[in-house]
GROMACS .gro file of C-alpha atoms in nm:
model
  150
    1MET     CA    1  -0.248   2.062   2.697
    2THR     CA    2  -0.328   1.856   3.003
    3THR     CA    3  -0.585   1.579   2.994
    4ARG     CA    4  -0.683   1.308   3.239
    5SER     CA    5  -0.583   0.946   3.197
    6ARG     CA    6  -0.825   0.660   3.265
    7THR     CA    7  -0.706   0.657   3.625
    8GLY     CA    8  -0.782   1.026   3.659
    9SER     CA    9  -0.421   1.137   3.687
   10PRO     CA   10  -0.318   1.433   3.471
   11ARG     CA   11  -0.110   1.371   3.158
   12THR     CA   12   0.030   1.608   2.903
   13THR     CA   13  -0.042   1.559   2.534
   14SER     CA   14   0.193   1.745   2.305
   15THR     CA   15   0.096   1.879   1.966
   16ALA     CA   16   0.341   1.625   1.820
   17GLN     CA   17   0.152   1.340   1.986
   18LYS     CA   18  -0.183   1.478   1.873
   19ALA     CA   19  -0.062   1.519   1.515
   20MET     CA   20   0.088   1.171   1.492
   21VAL     CA   21  -0.210   0.999   1.656
   22SER     CA   22  -0.443   1.184   1.418
   23LEU     CA   23  -0.229   1.074   1.125
   24LEU     CA   24  -0.237   0.712   1.243
   25LEU     CA   25  -0.614   0.721   1.296
   26ALA     CA   26  -0.677   0.869   0.951
   27ALA     CA   27  -0.441   0.620   0.787
   28GLY     CA   28  -0.608   0.332   0.971
   29HIS     CA   29  -0.951   0.441   0.853
   30LEU     CA   30  -0.830   0.473   0.494
   31ARG     CA   31  -0.655   0.134   0.515
   32ARG     CA   32  -0.976  -0.035   0.639
   33GLU     CA   33  -1.175   0.102   0.343
   34LEU     CA   34  -0.905  -0.005   0.097
   35ASN     CA   35  -0.904  -0.354   0.254
   36VAL     CA   36  -1.282  -0.377   0.199
   37ALA     CA   37  -1.243  -0.284  -0.170
   38CYS     CA   38  -0.965  -0.540  -0.216
   39ALA     CA   39  -1.158  -0.812  -0.032
   40ARG     CA   40  -1.444  -0.776  -0.282
   41HIS     CA   41  -1.193  -0.899  -0.542
   42ASP     CA   42  -1.054  -1.172  -0.317
   43ILE     CA   43  -0.712  -1.015  -0.266
   44THR     CA   44  -0.543  -0.835   0.021
   45SER     CA   45  -0.423  -0.478   0.012
   46ASP     CA   46  -0.064  -0.608   0.018
   47GLN     CA   47  -0.137  -0.820  -0.290
   48TYR     CA   48  -0.294  -0.518  -0.461
   49ASN     CA   49   0.016  -0.317  -0.375
   50VAL     CA   50   0.244  -0.580  -0.531
   51LEU     CA   51   0.034  -0.592  -0.848
   52ARG     CA   52   0.039  -0.212  -0.869
   53ILE     CA   53   0.419  -0.211  -0.826
   54LEU     CA   54   0.465  -0.476  -1.095
   55ARG     CA   55   0.235  -0.294  -1.336
   56GLY     CA   56   0.454   0.013  -1.295
   57ALA     CA   57   0.769  -0.192  -1.347
   58GLY     CA   58   0.668  -0.289  -1.698
   59GLU     CA   59   0.751  -0.603  -1.891
   60GLY     CA   60   1.092  -0.648  -1.730
   61GLY     CA   61   0.945  -0.723  -1.388
   62LEU     CA   62   1.131  -0.687  -1.062
   63PRO     CA   63   1.330  -0.903  -0.822
   64ARG     CA   64   1.173  -0.984  -0.484
   65TYR     CA   65   1.397  -0.746  -0.288
   66GLU     CA   66   1.296  -0.454  -0.514
   67ILE     CA   67   0.926  -0.532  -0.473
   68ALA     CA   68   0.974  -0.544  -0.095
   69SER     CA   69   1.150  -0.208  -0.091
   70ARG     CA   70   0.867  -0.039  -0.286
   71MET     CA   71   0.578  -0.168  -0.078
   72ILE     CA   72   0.367   0.080   0.117
   73GLU     CA   73   0.370  -0.146   0.422
   74ARG     CA   74   0.662  -0.378   0.472
   75ALA     CA   75   0.533  -0.734   0.440
   76PRO     CA   76   0.720  -0.983   0.659
   77ASP     CA   77   0.733  -1.253   0.390
   78VAL     CA   78   0.722  -1.122   0.035
   79THR     CA   79   0.812  -1.466  -0.101
   80ARG     CA   80   0.488  -1.618   0.034
   81LEU     CA   81   0.293  -1.318  -0.092
   82LEU     CA   82   0.437  -1.376  -0.441
   83ASP     CA   83   0.368  -1.751  -0.410
   84ARG     CA   84  -0.002  -1.680  -0.349
   85LEU     CA   85  -0.022  -1.436  -0.642
   86GLU     CA   86   0.156  -1.685  -0.867
   87ALA     CA   87  -0.078  -1.967  -0.761
   88ARG     CA   88  -0.371  -1.751  -0.875
   89GLY     CA   89  -0.203  -1.676  -1.208
   90LEU     CA   90  -0.171  -1.303  -1.132
   91VAL     CA   91   0.210  -1.298  -1.154
   92ASP     CA   92   0.478  -1.522  -1.295
   93ARG     CA   93   0.841  -1.566  -1.200
   94ALA     CA   94   1.140  -1.655  -1.411
   95ARG     CA   95   1.515  -1.647  -1.383
   96SER     CA   96   1.691  -1.340  -1.521
   97SER     CA   97   1.875  -1.406  -1.846
   98GLU     CA   98   2.161  -1.181  -1.727
   99ASP     CA   99   2.196  -1.329  -1.378
  100ARG     CA  100   2.058  -1.681  -1.331
  101ARG     CA  101   2.067  -1.636  -0.952
  102LEU     CA  102   1.804  -1.363  -0.981
  103SER     CA  103   1.433  -1.438  -1.010
  104LEU     CA  104   1.216  -1.169  -1.169
  105THR     CA  105   0.844  -1.137  -1.103
  106ARG     CA  106   0.612  -0.999  -1.371
  107ILE     CA  107   0.241  -0.920  -1.367
  108THR     CA  108   0.035  -1.144  -1.598
  109GLU     CA  109  -0.260  -1.054  -1.820
  110ALA     CA  110  -0.488  -1.188  -1.546
  111GLY     CA  111  -0.315  -0.955  -1.299
  112HIS     CA  112  -0.367  -0.659  -1.533
  113ALA     CA  113  -0.733  -0.754  -1.576
  114LEU     CA  114  -0.785  -0.769  -1.200
  115LEU     CA  115  -0.628  -0.425  -1.158
  116GLU     CA  116  -0.854  -0.284  -1.431
  117ARG     CA  117  -1.158  -0.405  -1.235
  118LEU     CA  118  -1.025  -0.294  -0.897
  119ASP     CA  119  -0.866   0.042  -0.983
  120PRO     CA  120  -1.196   0.235  -1.009
  121GLU     CA  121  -1.293   0.119  -0.659
  122ILE     CA  122  -0.955   0.221  -0.517
  123VAL     CA  123  -0.983   0.561  -0.686
  124ALA     CA  124  -1.334   0.600  -0.541
  125VAL     CA  125  -1.202   0.534  -0.189
  126HIS     CA  126  -0.923   0.788  -0.239
  127GLU     CA  127  -1.167   1.045  -0.377
  128HIS     CA  128  -1.409   0.986  -0.089
  129PHE     CA  129  -1.141   1.069   0.168
  130ALA     CA  130  -0.991   1.354  -0.035
  131ARG     CA  131  -1.332   1.520  -0.072
  132ALA     CA  132  -1.286   1.668   0.277
  133LEU     CA  133  -0.978   1.860   0.156
  134SER     CA  134  -0.934   2.145  -0.086
  135HIS     CA  135  -0.687   2.111  -0.372
  136ALA     CA  136  -0.436   2.322  -0.178
  137GLU     CA  137  -0.484   2.107   0.134
  138ARG     CA  138  -0.426   1.789  -0.070
  139LEU     CA  139  -0.099   1.932  -0.200
  140ALA     CA  140  -0.001   2.041   0.150
  141LEU     CA  141  -0.082   1.696   0.291
  142THR     CA  142   0.138   1.537   0.025
  143ARG     CA  143   0.425   1.773   0.112
  144VAL     CA  144   0.387   1.711   0.486
  145CYS     CA  145   0.378   1.333   0.447
  146ASN     CA  146   0.681   1.341   0.217
  147ARG     CA  147   0.870   1.545   0.480
  148LEU     CA  148   0.779   1.288   0.744
  149LEU     CA  149   0.925   1.016   0.522
  150GLU     CA  150   1.259   1.194   0.481
   0.00000   0.00000   0.00000
């Protein structure tokens, strides 16, 4: 497909470009809505992501590098992110009993309580966006995104 640039010169847009730009636009719109939901609870989406990861990790918690590797978006400074969560009493950190060099982060009761209040709003945002897709399209979207991540 040929379109015109701002200067009026022709440019070709491939289906790959269209698909990836559409994916980025949709993801950006979803991210903005998730940020709004998180902001109502005075946290960022990155902080929500960390709390969600730690909830899934269970009582044992996780080291910083493992939290960083599981994040949806790679945060440049996970240590500062954890510092802010710890200052609010949403996580705590302690040295591992097996390896004293390793610090493990765990979600606190206050962190669990915050997630219980926030989760319904996050689910509502997801459901709002997913409403445009059939069940089969949702499954297909999941498969396509997973293939892109490979």
